[in-house]
Amino acid sequence: MKISHANLSRTIIYGTVATRIENSTDGATHSWKVFVRGYNNTDISYFIRSITFKTHETFANPTRNVDTLPFEIEERGWGEFTIQAKIYFVNAHERPIAFTINLKLHHDPQNKVIGDVEYDDNAIVNERLDTIIFETPTEGMYKILKNKKEPEIEGIVLEQIKKEKDAIERAIEFMLQRLKKDTST
Ligand code: SLL
């Protein structure tokens, strides 16, 4: 059975963190990690059963499934690429969700740091915050989510989310005004 208009959501943070390897002998220039975690590193395993990370064909066993915390894999390498991630939920009937994570080994203006946890000064971090919306969850999933409170997002992260939301709203308003103008001429 499914519950409609459940209006439940969960925040996740995902990304990569890399550090340069000095005097490498095996061709690897960086050690890196790809991860999916909770805000402030809170436990997300009460609703996520496992996460599959599909790396690059140049790696041995490119597809790896992680079913215990932390949901991450560690590697060494020399190049950047896009990782395919797929989240499987604790209730096996809940549809898995798939998305991509960009592995970054170099500083880039596109890289973002959410700011809820600390990293080494020289780490190359690229993170995104996202919300999983359970619009019509299975009954089992509904129960799991309903019985547990999400950590509250505070401080600078909350401000960032608000800013982004405001920017989106301004963009929508701008488009609407433009459409109005176009149709009236
Ligand atoms: C590039 N399009 O050319 C990318 C591919 C692949 C990175 C990057 C393998 C490490 C290993 C590795 O780092 N692959 O085999 O140990 O930049």
PDB file of N, CA, C and O in Angstrom, residues 6-64:
ATOM      1  N   ALA A   6       2.076  12.322   1.443  1.00  0.00           N
ATOM      2  CA  ALA A   6       2.673  12.086   2.765  1.00  0.00           C
ATOM      3  C   ALA A   6       3.465  13.306   3.238  1.00  0.00           C
ATOM      4  O   ALA A   6       3.601  13.538   4.437  1.00  0.00           O
ATOM      5  N   ASN A   7       3.973  14.075   2.278  1.00  0.00           N
ATOM      6  CA  ASN A   7       4.708  15.281   2.618  1.00  0.00           C
ATOM      7  C   ASN A   7       5.881  15.003   3.561  1.00  0.00           C
ATOM      8  O   ASN A   7       6.065  15.693   4.553  1.00  0.00           O
ATOM      9  N   LEU A   8       6.624  13.961   3.265  1.00  0.00           N
ATOM     10  CA  LEU A   8       7.796  13.634   4.072  1.00  0.00           C
ATOM     11  C   LEU A   8       9.040  13.861   3.227  1.00  0.00           C
ATOM     12  O   LEU A   8       9.031  13.602   2.025  1.00  0.00           O
ATOM     13  N   SER A   9      10.087  14.329   3.865  1.00  0.00           N
ATOM     14  CA  SER A   9      11.323  14.528   3.119  1.00  0.00           C
ATOM     15  C   SER A   9      12.532  14.299   4.023  1.00  0.00           C
ATOM     16  O   SER A   9      12.402  14.327   5.252  1.00  0.00           O
ATOM     17  N   ARG A  10      13.653  14.049   3.400  1.00  0.00           N
ATOM     18  CA  ARG A  10      14.899  13.872   4.143  1.00  0.00           C
ATOM     19  C   ARG A  10      16.029  14.569   3.394  1.00  0.00           C
ATOM     20  O   ARG A  10      16.113  14.489   2.168  1.00  0.00           O
ATOM     21  N   THR A  11      16.884  15.221   4.159  1.00  0.00           N
ATOM     22  CA  THR A  11      18.017  15.927   3.568  1.00  0.00           C
ATOM     23  C   THR A  11      19.233  15.015   3.513  1.00  0.00           C
ATOM     24  O   THR A  11      19.532  14.338   4.494  1.00  0.00           O
ATOM     25  N   ILE A  12      19.902  15.028   2.380  1.00  0.00           N
ATOM     26  CA  ILE A  12      21.181  14.315   2.298  1.00  0.00           C
ATOM     27  C   ILE A  12      22.240  15.274   1.753  1.00  0.00           C
ATOM     28  O   ILE A  12      21.915  16.254   1.081  1.00  0.00           O
ATOM     29  N   ILE A  13      23.467  14.978   2.088  1.00  0.00           N
ATOM     30  CA  ILE A  13      24.591  15.730   1.533  1.00  0.00           C
ATOM     31  C   ILE A  13      25.491  14.702   0.857  1.00  0.00           C
ATOM     32  O   ILE A  13      25.752  13.643   1.424  1.00  0.00           O
ATOM     33  N   TYR A  14      25.882  15.002  -0.375  1.00  0.00           N
ATOM     34  CA  TYR A  14      26.728  14.039  -1.084  1.00  0.00           C
ATOM     35  C   TYR A  14      27.848  14.773  -1.796  1.00  0.00           C
ATOM     36  O   TYR A  14      27.745  15.976  -2.053  1.00  0.00           O
ATOM     37  N   GLY A  15      28.919  14.043  -2.082  1.00  0.00           N
ATOM     38  CA  GLY A  15      30.025  14.694  -2.773  1.00  0.00           C
ATOM     39  C   GLY A  15      31.296  13.893  -2.704  1.00  0.00           C
ATOM     40  O   GLY A  15      31.278  12.688  -2.436  1.00  0.00           O
ATOM     41  N   THR A  16      32.392  14.616  -2.944  1.00  0.00           N
ATOM     42  CA  THR A  16      33.706  13.965  -2.910  1.00  0.00           C
ATOM     43  C   THR A  16      34.686  14.837  -2.136  1.00  0.00           C
ATOM     44  O   THR A  16      34.521  16.052  -2.053  1.00  0.00           O
ATOM     45  N   VAL A  17      35.688  14.189  -1.578  1.00  0.00           N
ATOM     46  CA  VAL A  17      36.784  14.915  -0.922  1.00  0.00           C
ATOM     47  C   VAL A  17      38.086  14.241  -1.363  1.00  0.00           C
ATOM     48  O   VAL A  17      38.185  13.018  -1.376  1.00  0.00           O
ATOM     49  N   ALA A  18      39.042  15.059  -1.790  1.00  0.00           N
ATOM     50  CA  ALA A  18      40.289  14.509  -2.329  1.00  0.00           C
ATOM     51  C   ALA A  18      41.491  15.198  -1.703  1.00  0.00           C
ATOM     52  O   ALA A  18      41.406  16.357  -1.290  1.00  0.00           O
ATOM     53  N   THR A  19      42.591  14.455  -1.620  1.00  0.00           N
ATOM     54  CA  THR A  19      43.854  15.081  -1.208  1.00  0.00           C
ATOM     55  C   THR A  19      44.964  14.616  -2.140  1.00  0.00           C
ATOM     56  O   THR A  19      44.970  13.457  -2.596  1.00  0.00           O
ATOM     57  N   ARG A  20      45.875  15.521  -2.416  1.00  0.00           N
ATOM     58  CA  ARG A  20      46.999  15.229  -3.307  1.00  0.00           C
ATOM     59  C   ARG A  20      47.952  14.246  -2.653  1.00  0.00           C
ATOM     60  O   ARG A  20      48.206  14.327  -1.457  1.00  0.00           O
ATOM     61  N   ILE A  21      48.479  13.339  -3.446  1.00  0.00           N
ATOM     62  CA  ILE A  21      49.515  12.436  -2.939  1.00  0.00           C
ATOM     63  C   ILE A  21      50.862  12.988  -3.421  1.00  0.00           C
ATOM     64  O   ILE A  21      51.064  13.148  -4.625  1.00  0.00           O
ATOM     65  N   GLU A  22      51.725  13.324  -2.493  1.00  0.00           N
ATOM     66  CA  GLU A  22      53.050  13.818  -2.879  1.00  0.00           C
ATOM     67  C   GLU A  22      53.946  12.613  -3.179  1.00  0.00           C
ATOM     68  O   GLU A  22      53.816  11.570  -2.564  1.00  0.00           O
ATOM     69  N   ASN A  23      54.839  12.780  -4.131  1.00  0.00           N
ATOM     70  CA  ASN A  23      55.811  11.737  -4.498  1.00  0.00           C
ATOM     71  C   ASN A  23      55.171  10.371  -4.735  1.00  0.00           C
ATOM     72  O   ASN A  23      55.599   9.369  -4.174  1.00  0.00           O
ATOM     73  N   SER A  24      54.159  10.392  -5.581  1.00  0.00           N
ATOM     74  CA  SER A  24      53.475   9.131  -5.869  1.00  0.00           C
ATOM     75  C   SER A  24      54.355   8.231  -6.737  1.00  0.00           C
ATOM     76  O   SER A  24      55.078   8.710  -7.606  1.00  0.00           O
ATOM     77  N   THR A  25      54.297   6.937  -6.497  1.00  0.00           N
ATOM     78  CA  THR A  25      55.099   6.010  -7.298  1.00  0.00           C
ATOM     79  C   THR A  25      54.235   5.142  -8.206  1.00  0.00           C
ATOM     80  O   THR A  25      54.742   4.484  -9.103  1.00  0.00           O
ATOM     81  N   ASP A  26      52.938   5.122  -7.981  1.00  0.00           N
ATOM     82  CA  ASP A  26      52.082   4.222  -8.765  1.00  0.00           C
ATOM     83  C   ASP A  26      51.184   4.949  -9.771  1.00  0.00           C
ATOM     84  O   ASP A  26      50.262   4.364 -10.320  1.00  0.00           O
ATOM     85  N   GLY A  27      51.455   6.236  -9.999  1.00  0.00           N
ATOM     86  CA  GLY A  27      50.659   6.981 -10.985  1.00  0.00           C
ATOM     87  C   GLY A  27      49.435   7.662 -10.403  1.00  0.00           C
ATOM     88  O   GLY A  27      48.859   8.535 -11.039  1.00  0.00           O
ATOM     89  N   ALA A  28      49.041   7.294  -9.201  1.00  0.00           N
ATOM     90  CA  ALA A  28      47.891   7.944  -8.581  1.00  0.00           C
ATOM     91  C   ALA A  28      48.324   9.314  -8.056  1.00  0.00           C
ATOM     92  O   ALA A  28      49.348   9.427  -7.383  1.00  0.00           O
ATOM     93  N   THR A  29      47.578  10.341  -8.387  1.00  0.00           N
ATOM     94  CA  THR A  29      47.932  11.692  -7.943  1.00  0.00           C
ATOM     95  C   THR A  29      47.138  12.123  -6.703  1.00  0.00           C
ATOM     96  O   THR A  29      47.518  13.043  -6.008  1.00  0.00           O
ATOM     97  N   HIS A  30      46.003  11.459  -6.477  1.00  0.00           N
ATOM     98  CA  HIS A  30      45.128  11.852  -5.372  1.00  0.00           C
ATOM     99  C   HIS A  30      44.529  10.625  -4.676  1.00  0.00           C
ATOM    100  O   HIS A  30      44.305   9.601  -5.322  1.00  0.00           O
ATOM    101  N   SER A  31      44.278  10.784  -3.391  1.00  0.00           N
ATOM    102  CA  SER A  31      43.406   9.814  -2.737  1.00  0.00           C
ATOM    103  C   SER A  31      42.074  10.527  -2.573  1.00  0.00           C
ATOM    104  O   SER A  31      42.042  11.753  -2.351  1.00  0.00           O
ATOM    105  N   TRP A  32      40.993   9.808  -2.746  1.00  0.00           N
ATOM    106  CA  TRP A  32      39.688  10.479  -2.686  1.00  0.00           C
ATOM    107  C   TRP A  32      38.627   9.578  -2.092  1.00  0.00           C
ATOM    108  O   TRP A  32      38.804   8.363  -1.949  1.00  0.00           O
ATOM    109  N   LYS A  33      37.538  10.209  -1.757  1.00  0.00           N
ATOM    110  CA  LYS A  33      36.398   9.528  -1.157  1.00  0.00           C
ATOM    111  C   LYS A  33      35.149  10.051  -1.820  1.00  0.00           C
ATOM    112  O   LYS A  33      35.062  11.248  -2.106  1.00  0.00           O
ATOM    113  N   VAL A  34      34.188   9.201  -2.075  1.00  0.00           N
ATOM    114  CA  VAL A  34      32.857   9.657  -2.488  1.00  0.00           C
ATOM    115  C   VAL A  34      31.894   9.236  -1.383  1.00  0.00           C
ATOM    116  O   VAL A  34      32.033   8.146  -0.842  1.00  0.00           O
ATOM    117  N   PHE A  35      30.968  10.118  -1.028  1.00  0.00           N
ATOM    118  CA  PHE A  35      30.116   9.811   0.129  1.00  0.00           C
ATOM    119  C   PHE A  35      28.704  10.361  -0.041  1.00  0.00           C
ATOM    120  O   PHE A  35      28.469  11.302  -0.813  1.00  0.00           O
ATOM    121  N   VAL A  36      27.802   9.736   0.693  1.00  0.00           N
ATOM    122  CA  VAL A  36      26.457  10.297   0.917  1.00  0.00           C
ATOM    123  C   VAL A  36      26.299  10.284   2.428  1.00  0.00           C
ATOM    124  O   VAL A  36      26.537   9.265   3.076  1.00  0.00           O
ATOM    125  N   ARG A  37      25.924  11.411   3.010  1.00  0.00           N
ATOM    126  CA  ARG A  37      25.856  11.493   4.468  1.00  0.00           C
ATOM    127  C   ARG A  37      24.669  12.343   4.896  1.00  0.00           C
ATOM    128  O   ARG A  37      24.032  13.000   4.076  1.00  0.00           O
ATOM    129  N   GLY A  38      24.417  12.328   6.193  1.00  0.00           N
ATOM    130  CA  GLY A  38      23.368  13.173   6.737  1.00  0.00           C
ATOM    131  C   GLY A  38      23.933  14.527   7.122  1.00  0.00           C
ATOM    132  O   GLY A  38      25.153  14.689   7.263  1.00  0.00           O
ATOM    133  N   TYR A  39      23.059  15.507   7.289  1.00  0.00           N
ATOM    134  CA  TYR A  39      23.461  16.823   7.758  1.00  0.00           C
ATOM    135  C   TYR A  39      24.125  16.667   9.130  1.00  0.00           C
ATOM    136  O   TYR A  39      23.608  15.941   9.988  1.00  0.00           O
ATOM    137  N   ASN A  40      25.272  17.298   9.331  1.00  0.00           N
ATOM    138  CA  ASN A  40      26.051  17.149  10.562  1.00  0.00           C
ATOM    139  C   ASN A  40      26.468  15.702  10.802  1.00  0.00           C
ATOM    140  O   ASN A  40      26.660  15.289  11.948  1.00  0.00           O
ATOM    141  N   ASN A  41      26.533  14.942   9.719  1.00  0.00           N
ATOM    142  CA  ASN A  41      26.911  13.519   9.801  1.00  0.00           C
ATOM    143  C   ASN A  41      25.922  12.679  10.608  1.00  0.00           C
ATOM    144  O   ASN A  41      26.300  11.643  11.158  1.00  0.00           O
ATOM    145  N   THR A  42      24.678  13.093  10.674  1.00  0.00           N
ATOM    146  CA  THR A  42      23.714  12.286  11.424  1.00  0.00           C
ATOM    147  C   THR A  42      23.413  10.991  10.666  1.00  0.00           C
ATOM    148  O   THR A  42      23.535  10.922   9.445  1.00  0.00           O
ATOM    149  N   ASP A  43      23.029  10.002  11.419  1.00  0.00           N
ATOM    150  CA  ASP A  43      22.764   8.661  10.896  1.00  0.00           C
ATOM    151  C   ASP A  43      21.630   8.688   9.867  1.00  0.00           C
ATOM    152  O   ASP A  43      20.542   9.190  10.155  1.00  0.00           O
ATOM    153  N   ILE A  44      21.890   8.163   8.666  1.00  0.00           N
ATOM    154  CA  ILE A  44      20.818   8.081   7.661  1.00  0.00           C
ATOM    155  C   ILE A  44      20.487   6.615   7.362  1.00  0.00           C
ATOM    156  O   ILE A  44      19.709   6.328   6.456  1.00  0.00           O
ATOM    157  N   SER A  45      21.080   5.716   8.167  1.00  0.00           N
ATOM    158  CA  SER A  45      20.875   4.290   7.863  1.00  0.00           C
ATOM    159  C   SER A  45      19.523   3.766   8.360  1.00  0.00           C
ATOM    160  O   SER A  45      19.159   2.650   8.042  1.00  0.00           O
ATOM    161  N   TYR A  46      18.781   4.572   9.124  1.00  0.00           N
ATOM    162  CA  TYR A  46      17.458   4.110   9.538  1.00  0.00           C
ATOM    163  C   TYR A  46      16.470   4.151   8.363  1.00  0.00           C
ATOM    164  O   TYR A  46      15.441   3.512   8.413  1.00  0.00           O
ATOM    165  N   PHE A  47      16.806   4.915   7.306  1.00  0.00           N
ATOM    166  CA  PHE A  47      15.933   4.888   6.124  1.00  0.00           C
ATOM    167  C   PHE A  47      16.643   4.481   4.833  1.00  0.00           C
ATOM    168  O   PHE A  47      15.991   4.142   3.857  1.00  0.00           O
ATOM    169  N   ILE A  48      17.980   4.512   4.846  1.00  0.00           N
ATOM    170  CA  ILE A  48      18.727   4.062   3.662  1.00  0.00           C
ATOM    171  C   ILE A  48      19.366   2.712   3.957  1.00  0.00           C
ATOM    172  O   ILE A  48      20.107   2.568   4.920  1.00  0.00           O
ATOM    173  N   ARG A  49      19.045   1.723   3.105  1.00  0.00           N
ATOM    174  CA  ARG A  49      19.587   0.382   3.304  1.00  0.00           C
ATOM    175  C   ARG A  49      21.008   0.282   2.732  1.00  0.00           C
ATOM    176  O   ARG A  49      21.920  -0.210   3.381  1.00  0.00           O
ATOM    177  N   SER A  50      21.166   0.760   1.506  1.00  0.00           N
ATOM    178  CA  SER A  50      22.483   0.657   0.884  1.00  0.00           C
ATOM    179  C   SER A  50      22.597   1.653  -0.263  1.00  0.00           C
ATOM    180  O   SER A  50      21.583   2.172  -0.752  1.00  0.00           O
ATOM    181  N   ILE A  51      23.836   1.913  -0.640  1.00  0.00           N
ATOM    182  CA  ILE A  51      24.077   2.821  -1.761  1.00  0.00           C
ATOM    183  C   ILE A  51      25.095   2.176  -2.694  1.00  0.00           C
ATOM    184  O   ILE A  51      26.117   1.655  -2.257  1.00  0.00           O
ATOM    185  N   THR A  52      24.758   2.190  -3.981  1.00  0.00           N
ATOM    186  CA  THR A  52      25.674   1.667  -4.981  1.00  0.00           C
ATOM    187  C   THR A  52      26.385   2.832  -5.647  1.00  0.00           C
ATOM    188  O   THR A  52      25.743   3.797  -6.064  1.00  0.00           O
ATOM    189  N   PHE A  53      27.710   2.744  -5.699  1.00  0.00           N
ATOM    190  CA  PHE A  53      28.506   3.756  -6.382  1.00  0.00           C
ATOM    191  C   PHE A  53      29.142   3.113  -7.608  1.00  0.00           C
ATOM    192  O   PHE A  53      29.861   2.120  -7.489  1.00  0.00           O
ATOM    193  N   LYS A  54      28.861   3.692  -8.761  1.00  0.00           N
ATOM    194  CA  LYS A  54      29.486   3.178  -9.987  1.00  0.00           C
ATOM    195  C   LYS A  54      30.572   4.167 -10.369  1.00  0.00           C
ATOM    196  O   LYS A  54      30.286   5.305 -10.745  1.00  0.00           O
ATOM    197  N   THR A  55      31.824   3.749 -10.234  1.00  0.00           N
ATOM    198  CA  THR A  55      32.941   4.658 -10.507  1.00  0.00           C
ATOM    199  C   THR A  55      33.305   4.618 -11.996  1.00  0.00           C
ATOM    200  O   THR A  55      32.432   4.834 -12.824  1.00  0.00           O
ATOM    201  N   HIS A  56      34.521   4.341 -12.332  1.00  0.00           N
ATOM    202  CA  HIS A  56      34.987   4.423 -13.722  1.00  0.00           C
ATOM    203  C   HIS A  56      35.575   3.073 -14.110  1.00  0.00           C
ATOM    204  O   HIS A  56      36.116   2.375 -13.268  1.00  0.00           O
ATOM    205  N   GLU A  57      35.474   2.755 -15.399  1.00  0.00           N
ATOM    206  CA  GLU A  57      35.921   1.416 -15.839  1.00  0.00           C
ATOM    207  C   GLU A  57      37.423   1.192 -15.652  1.00  0.00           C
ATOM    208  O   GLU A  57      37.898   0.060 -15.716  1.00  0.00           O
ATOM    209  N   THR A  58      38.173   2.280 -15.405  1.00  0.00           N
ATOM    210  CA  THR A  58      39.612   2.122 -15.165  1.00  0.00           C
ATOM    211  C   THR A  58      39.903   1.574 -13.761  1.00  0.00           C
ATOM    212  O   THR A  58      41.052   1.299 -13.424  1.00  0.00           O
ATOM    213  N   PHE A  59      38.866   1.445 -12.934  1.00  0.00           N
ATOM    214  CA  PHE A  59      39.053   0.886 -11.594  1.00  0.00           C
ATOM    215  C   PHE A  59      38.665  -0.598 -11.568  1.00  0.00           C
ATOM    216  O   PHE A  59      37.765  -1.009 -12.304  1.00  0.00           O
ATOM    217  N   ALA A  60      39.323  -1.347 -10.686  1.00  0.00           N
ATOM    218  CA  ALA A  60      38.902  -2.729 -10.466  1.00  0.00           C
ATOM    219  C   ALA A  60      37.560  -2.661  -9.738  1.00  0.00           C
ATOM    220  O   ALA A  60      37.361  -1.767  -8.908  1.00  0.00           O
ATOM    221  N   ASN A  61      36.651  -3.544 -10.019  1.00  0.00           N
ATOM    222  CA  ASN A  61      35.288  -3.530  -9.441  1.00  0.00           C
ATOM    223  C   ASN A  61      34.674  -2.131  -9.444  1.00  0.00           C
ATOM    224  O   ASN A  61      34.494  -1.548  -8.387  1.00  0.00           O
ATOM    225  N   PRO A  62      34.388  -1.586 -10.621  1.00  0.00           N
ATOM    226  CA  PRO A  62      33.888  -0.204 -10.646  1.00  0.00           C
ATOM    227  C   PRO A  62      32.566   0.008  -9.914  1.00  0.00           C
ATOM    228  O   PRO A  62      32.321   1.103  -9.416  1.00  0.00           O
ATOM    229  N   THR A  63      31.734  -1.042  -9.830  1.00  0.00           N
ATOM    230  CA  THR A  63      30.450  -0.863  -9.137  1.00  0.00           C
ATOM    231  C   THR A  63      30.517  -1.485  -7.756  1.00  0.00           C
ATOM    232  O   THR A  63      30.777  -2.675  -7.612  1.00  0.00           O
ATOM    233  N   ARG A  64      30.317  -0.648  -6.754  1.00  0.00           N
ATOM    234  CA  ARG A  64      30.418  -1.159  -5.376  1.00  0.00           C
ATOM    235  C   ARG A  64      29.199  -0.761  -4.567  1.00  0.00           C
ATOM    236  O   ARG A  64      28.749   0.378  -4.629  1.00  0.00           O
TER     237      ARG A  64
END
